[in-house]
Amino acid sequence: MARFHHYVPKFHLRNFFFFFKSIGMFNLKHNKYIKKASIAKTAGSYDLYGEDQIIENMFASDLEGIWATQIKDIISNQSIDVRNKEKYYELLLFIYFSQVRTKKFADKMDTFVNDQVKIIAELSYIHDPEFRKLAPKSAFDKIMGTGTWGLRIPNLPYLQKPKYILDTISDLYPILLINKTSQNFITSDSPTVLYNSFIRDKGYVGPPGYGLVGAQVYCPISNKYCVALIDPVIYNINHHNHSLSID
């Protein structure tokens, strides 16, 4: 039986305008604001992490309870405890997974794999006589036009080995942004946002990344608090208490 996998945890959604098991949500596809959307069916997809439920159980049973407690402590204390290396690592894990566990990221990887398979197949058909013997050109073109290829769980490689990325993320400087304005933070179906104003100002048009010079990572954890990870070499962010109020 298919299960609904939340790629944005319910505890996270509750920190944004939570009202009796519902949340205010704007649906971009339909250009419609839903005042009370059910959290039970928000930011999730059926069997996104596979039918065996192994990955889903890892998130729901093992990690999300740890993250919920830690984020509650950050909000309560209005600070990030960077001295506790284990807790800080868990926070970085939450920020990273909030990017790569989403359906948006999975769909992006699925499209990438499909495109690469088609490119390789088309080049092989052109340059490899043995490959051309497998099917006539008309049949090959039909397969290329209608077929799909990829992993059952397209973002699986990113879910399996986060350590390599976390080693890079840990070089960034953490700041808790405290919103004291009337304009609240919001979250989305892709909670972690990567940006890089440094390379954008220099005309770079590629996607931002954790390891690029000038990296900026933002992950709102409630409507008043956002965890930011910033390249300390490029930006002037000498905040010894790792917090910054926005007035």
Tab-separated table of C-alpha atoms in Angstrom:
chain	number	residue	atom	x	y	z
A	1	MET	CA	0.000	0.000	0.000
A	2	ALA	CA	1.399	3.388	-1.003
A	3	ARG	CA	2.383	5.761	1.773
A	4	PHE	CA	2.500	9.537	1.729
A	5	HIS	CA	6.090	10.652	2.226
A	6	HIS	CA	6.528	14.169	3.592
A	7	TYR	CA	9.611	15.738	2.030
A	8	VAL	CA	9.043	18.775	4.250
A	9	PRO	CA	8.494	17.478	7.806
A	10	LYS	CA	5.202	18.267	9.493
A	11	PHE	CA	7.016	19.689	12.537
A	12	HIS	CA	8.683	22.189	10.189
A	13	LEU	CA	5.401	23.264	8.600
A	14	ARG	CA	3.844	23.830	12.031
A	15	ASN	CA	6.282	26.688	12.633
A	16	PHE	CA	4.615	28.681	9.847
A	17	PHE	CA	1.055	29.905	10.540
A	18	PHE	CA	-0.112	26.623	12.027
A	19	PHE	CA	-3.843	26.538	12.812
A	20	PHE	CA	-5.613	23.353	13.916
A	21	LYS	CA	-3.667	20.886	11.760
A	22	SER	CA	-3.639	23.271	8.802
A	23	ILE	CA	-1.343	25.874	7.314
A	24	GLY	CA	-1.702	28.862	5.008
A	25	MET	CA	-0.383	27.894	1.572
A	26	PHE	CA	-0.034	29.558	-1.823
A	27	ASN	CA	-0.304	27.148	-4.757
A	28	LEU	CA	1.899	28.539	-7.529
A	29	LYS	CA	0.623	26.112	-10.147
A	30	HIS	CA	-2.966	27.314	-9.734
A	31	ASN	CA	-2.067	30.835	-8.566
A	32	LYS	CA	-4.303	30.351	-5.551
A	33	TYR	CA	-3.990	31.038	-1.822
A	34	ILE	CA	-5.381	28.340	0.473
A	35	LYS	CA	-5.980	29.719	3.952
A	36	LYS	CA	-6.243	26.337	5.680
A	37	ALA	CA	-4.394	23.593	3.820
A	38	SER	CA	-4.152	20.256	5.612
A	39	ILE	CA	-0.623	19.583	6.843
A	40	ALA	CA	-1.287	15.857	6.464
A	41	LYS	CA	-1.302	16.220	2.664
A	42	THR	CA	1.044	19.175	2.195
A	43	ALA	CA	4.621	18.947	0.852
A	44	GLY	CA	4.618	15.220	0.236
A	45	SER	CA	4.319	12.569	-2.441
A	46	TYR	CA	3.321	8.915	-2.446
A	47	ASP	CA	6.267	6.501	-2.156
A	48	LEU	CA	8.752	9.226	-3.054
A	49	TYR	CA	11.553	7.290	-1.332
A	50	GLY	CA	10.502	3.844	-2.534
A	51	GLU	CA	7.879	1.281	-1.631
A	52	ASP	CA	10.045	-0.521	0.940
A	53	GLN	CA	9.740	2.522	3.270
A	54	ILE	CA	13.352	2.187	4.464
A	55	ILE	CA	14.332	5.776	3.682
A	56	GLU	CA	10.975	7.137	4.818
A	57	ASN	CA	11.358	5.334	8.163
A	58	MET	CA	14.871	6.750	8.525
A	59	PHE	CA	13.457	10.252	8.234
A	60	ALA	CA	10.198	9.804	10.140
A	61	SER	CA	11.430	7.517	12.930
A	62	ASP	CA	15.104	8.387	13.359
A	63	LEU	CA	15.906	11.916	12.220
A	64	GLU	CA	12.848	14.151	12.355
A	65	GLY	CA	12.408	13.794	16.125
A	66	ILE	CA	16.024	14.886	16.641
A	67	TRP	CA	15.605	17.829	14.274
A	68	ALA	CA	12.302	18.915	15.828
A	69	THR	CA	13.864	19.081	19.284
A	70	GLN	CA	16.947	20.913	18.096
A	71	ILE	CA	15.036	23.524	16.101
A	72	LYS	CA	12.708	24.068	19.044
A	73	ASP	CA	15.801	24.729	21.211
A	74	ILE	CA	17.250	27.152	18.644
A	75	ILE	CA	14.014	29.132	18.590
A	76	SER	CA	13.664	29.066	22.365
A	77	ASN	CA	17.277	30.128	22.997
A	78	GLN	CA	17.483	32.408	19.961
A	79	SER	CA	20.907	31.025	19.204
A	80	ILE	CA	22.762	28.246	17.380
A	81	ASP	CA	24.927	26.053	19.591
A	82	VAL	CA	28.052	25.678	17.452
A	83	ARG	CA	30.113	24.399	20.383
A	84	ASN	CA	28.204	21.117	20.472
A	85	LYS	CA	29.674	19.535	17.354
A	86	GLU	CA	27.200	16.648	17.270
A	87	LYS	CA	24.159	18.913	17.448
A	88	TYR	CA	25.611	21.314	14.911
A	89	TYR	CA	26.275	18.433	12.505
A	90	GLU	CA	22.629	17.363	12.910
A	91	LEU	CA	21.505	20.899	12.050
A	92	LEU	CA	23.636	20.897	8.904
A	93	LEU	CA	22.154	17.515	8.025
A	94	PHE	CA	18.650	18.967	8.333
A	95	ILE	CA	19.543	21.904	6.070
A	96	TYR	CA	21.143	19.623	3.465
A	97	PHE	CA	18.322	17.079	3.443
A	98	SER	CA	15.775	19.894	3.240
A	99	GLN	CA	17.208	20.534	-0.200
A	100	VAL	CA	17.877	17.059	-1.622
A	101	ARG	CA	14.946	15.042	-0.192
A	102	THR	CA	12.284	17.153	-1.932
A	103	LYS	CA	10.235	16.144	-4.951
A	104	LYS	CA	11.518	19.176	-6.815
A	105	PHE	CA	15.099	17.965	-6.424
A	106	ALA	CA	14.133	14.377	-7.323
A	107	ASP	CA	12.365	15.580	-10.479
A	108	LYS	CA	15.401	17.670	-11.399
A	109	MET	CA	17.700	14.650	-11.056
A	110	ASP	CA	15.251	12.472	-13.001
A	111	THR	CA	15.266	14.950	-15.888
A	112	PHE	CA	19.057	15.149	-15.800
A	113	VAL	CA	19.492	11.349	-15.946
A	114	ASN	CA	16.957	11.016	-18.771
A	115	ASP	CA	18.672	13.719	-20.806
A	116	GLN	CA	22.107	12.163	-20.314
A	117	VAL	CA	20.915	8.669	-21.301
A	118	LYS	CA	19.358	10.037	-24.484
A	119	ILE	CA	22.489	11.996	-25.392
A	120	ILE	CA	24.723	8.943	-24.886
A	121	ALA	CA	22.323	6.694	-26.835
A	122	GLU	CA	22.087	9.118	-29.743
A	123	LEU	CA	25.860	9.548	-29.934
A	124	SER	CA	26.313	5.765	-29.779
A	125	TYR	CA	23.823	5.293	-32.614
A	126	ILE	CA	25.738	7.770	-34.762
A	127	HIS	CA	29.263	6.545	-34.070
A	128	ASP	CA	28.935	2.833	-33.151
A	129	PRO	CA	27.984	0.420	-35.987
A	130	GLU	CA	27.268	-2.399	-33.514
A	131	PHE	CA	24.836	-0.180	-31.607
A	132	ARG	CA	22.974	0.640	-34.835
A	133	LYS	CA	22.350	-3.057	-35.417
A	134	LEU	CA	20.107	-3.179	-32.326
A	135	ALA	CA	17.230	-1.318	-33.991
A	136	PRO	CA	16.375	0.479	-37.234
A	137	LYS	CA	16.494	4.266	-37.156
A	138	SER	CA	12.705	4.654	-37.089
A	139	ALA	CA	12.384	2.372	-34.060
A	140	PHE	CA	15.303	4.064	-32.311
A	141	ASP	CA	13.796	7.526	-32.839
A	142	LYS	CA	10.476	6.307	-31.444
A	143	ILE	CA	12.164	4.902	-28.345
A	144	MET	CA	14.104	8.114	-27.819
A	145	GLY	CA	10.944	10.163	-28.210
A	146	THR	CA	8.704	8.196	-25.871
A	147	GLY	CA	10.978	6.264	-23.525
A	148	THR	CA	12.073	7.339	-20.061
A	149	TRP	CA	15.107	6.222	-18.116
A	150	GLY	CA	16.349	6.886	-14.643
A	151	LEU	CA	16.498	5.684	-11.077
A	152	ARG	CA	13.405	4.622	-9.164
A	153	ILE	CA	14.514	7.089	-6.510
A	154	PRO	CA	16.300	9.782	-8.570
A	155	ASN	CA	17.819	11.596	-5.582
A	156	LEU	CA	19.010	8.388	-3.886
A	157	PRO	CA	22.759	9.058	-4.344
A	158	TYR	CA	22.346	12.389	-2.523
A	159	LEU	CA	20.430	10.746	0.317
A	160	GLN	CA	22.943	7.945	0.813
A	161	LYS	CA	26.200	9.864	1.214
A	162	PRO	CA	25.686	13.309	2.709
A	163	LYS	CA	29.062	13.356	4.487
A	164	TYR	CA	30.970	14.627	1.437
A	165	ILE	CA	28.731	17.672	1.114
A	166	LEU	CA	28.565	18.254	4.875
A	167	ASP	CA	32.349	18.521	5.030
A	168	THR	CA	32.002	21.444	2.607
A	169	ILE	CA	28.982	22.998	4.331
A	170	SER	CA	30.771	22.957	7.687
A	171	ASP	CA	33.242	25.533	6.337
A	172	LEU	CA	30.429	28.101	6.091
A	173	TYR	CA	29.682	30.493	8.936
A	174	PRO	CA	26.303	29.956	10.672
A	175	ILE	CA	24.078	32.901	11.572
A	176	LEU	CA	20.609	32.820	13.062
A	177	LEU	CA	18.572	35.569	11.407
A	178	ILE	CA	15.961	36.907	13.847
A	179	ASN	CA	13.092	38.609	12.070
A	180	LYS	CA	11.654	41.518	14.054
A	181	THR	CA	9.783	43.048	11.145
A	182	SER	CA	6.101	42.722	10.264
A	183	GLN	CA	7.024	40.751	7.119
A	184	ASN	CA	7.332	37.106	8.177
A	185	PHE	CA	9.646	34.484	6.770
A	186	ILE	CA	7.967	31.805	4.671
A	187	THR	CA	8.884	28.256	3.759
A	188	SER	CA	8.153	26.266	0.609
A	189	ASP	CA	8.221	22.778	-0.883
A	190	SER	CA	11.984	23.328	-1.196
A	191	PRO	CA	12.928	24.883	2.175
A	192	THR	CA	16.676	25.290	1.699
A	193	VAL	CA	17.719	28.060	-0.680
A	194	LEU	CA	21.196	28.334	-2.194
A	195	TYR	CA	22.356	31.716	-3.428
A	196	ASN	CA	25.607	33.481	-4.263
A	197	SER	CA	25.540	37.251	-4.673
A	198	PHE	CA	29.335	37.340	-5.082
A	199	ILE	CA	29.486	35.330	-8.308
A	200	ARG	CA	26.156	36.732	-9.551
A	201	ASP	CA	27.625	40.234	-9.409
A	202	LYS	CA	30.503	38.981	-11.553
A	203	GLY	CA	28.183	37.675	-14.255
A	204	TYR	CA	28.216	33.965	-13.365
A	205	VAL	CA	25.030	32.354	-14.676
A	206	GLY	CA	25.423	28.762	-13.441
A	207	PRO	CA	23.658	27.268	-10.424
A	208	PRO	CA	24.947	28.167	-6.947
A	209	GLY	CA	26.617	25.425	-4.930
A	210	TYR	CA	27.808	24.729	-1.406
A	211	GLY	CA	31.459	24.619	-2.447
A	212	LEU	CA	31.603	27.742	-4.597
A	213	VAL	CA	33.380	30.809	-3.301
A	214	GLY	CA	30.767	33.247	-1.955
A	215	ALA	CA	28.227	30.546	-1.082
A	216	GLN	CA	25.086	31.570	0.814
A	217	VAL	CA	22.570	29.079	2.204
A	218	TYR	CA	19.235	30.047	3.793
A	219	CYS	CA	16.779	27.784	5.583
A	220	PRO	CA	13.844	29.399	7.439
A	221	ILE	CA	12.934	27.315	10.494
A	222	SER	CA	9.922	29.411	11.506
A	223	ASN	CA	8.186	32.607	10.457
A	224	LYS	CA	10.623	34.574	12.669
A	225	TYR	CA	13.875	32.592	12.461
A	226	CYS	CA	16.105	31.570	9.586
A	227	VAL	CA	19.416	29.710	9.673
A	228	ALA	CA	21.957	31.192	7.264
A	229	LEU	CA	25.302	29.661	6.286
A	230	ILE	CA	27.676	32.188	4.737
A	231	ASP	CA	31.160	32.122	3.210
A	232	PRO	CA	33.195	33.937	5.912
A	233	VAL	CA	36.055	34.723	3.536
A	234	ILE	CA	33.980	36.789	1.109
A	235	TYR	CA	31.397	38.468	3.340
A	236	ASN	CA	31.879	40.647	6.419
A	237	ILE	CA	29.924	38.617	8.974
A	238	ASN	CA	31.888	38.851	12.197
A	239	HIS	CA	29.052	38.004	14.595
A	240	HIS	CA	30.560	36.243	17.574
A	241	ASN	CA	27.189	35.146	18.934
A	242	HIS	CA	26.132	33.756	15.531
A	243	SER	CA	22.906	35.778	15.440
A	244	LEU	CA	21.676	38.864	13.634
A	245	SER	CA	18.450	40.775	14.165
A	246	ILE	CA	16.551	42.139	11.188
A	247	ASP	CA	14.643	45.280	12.199
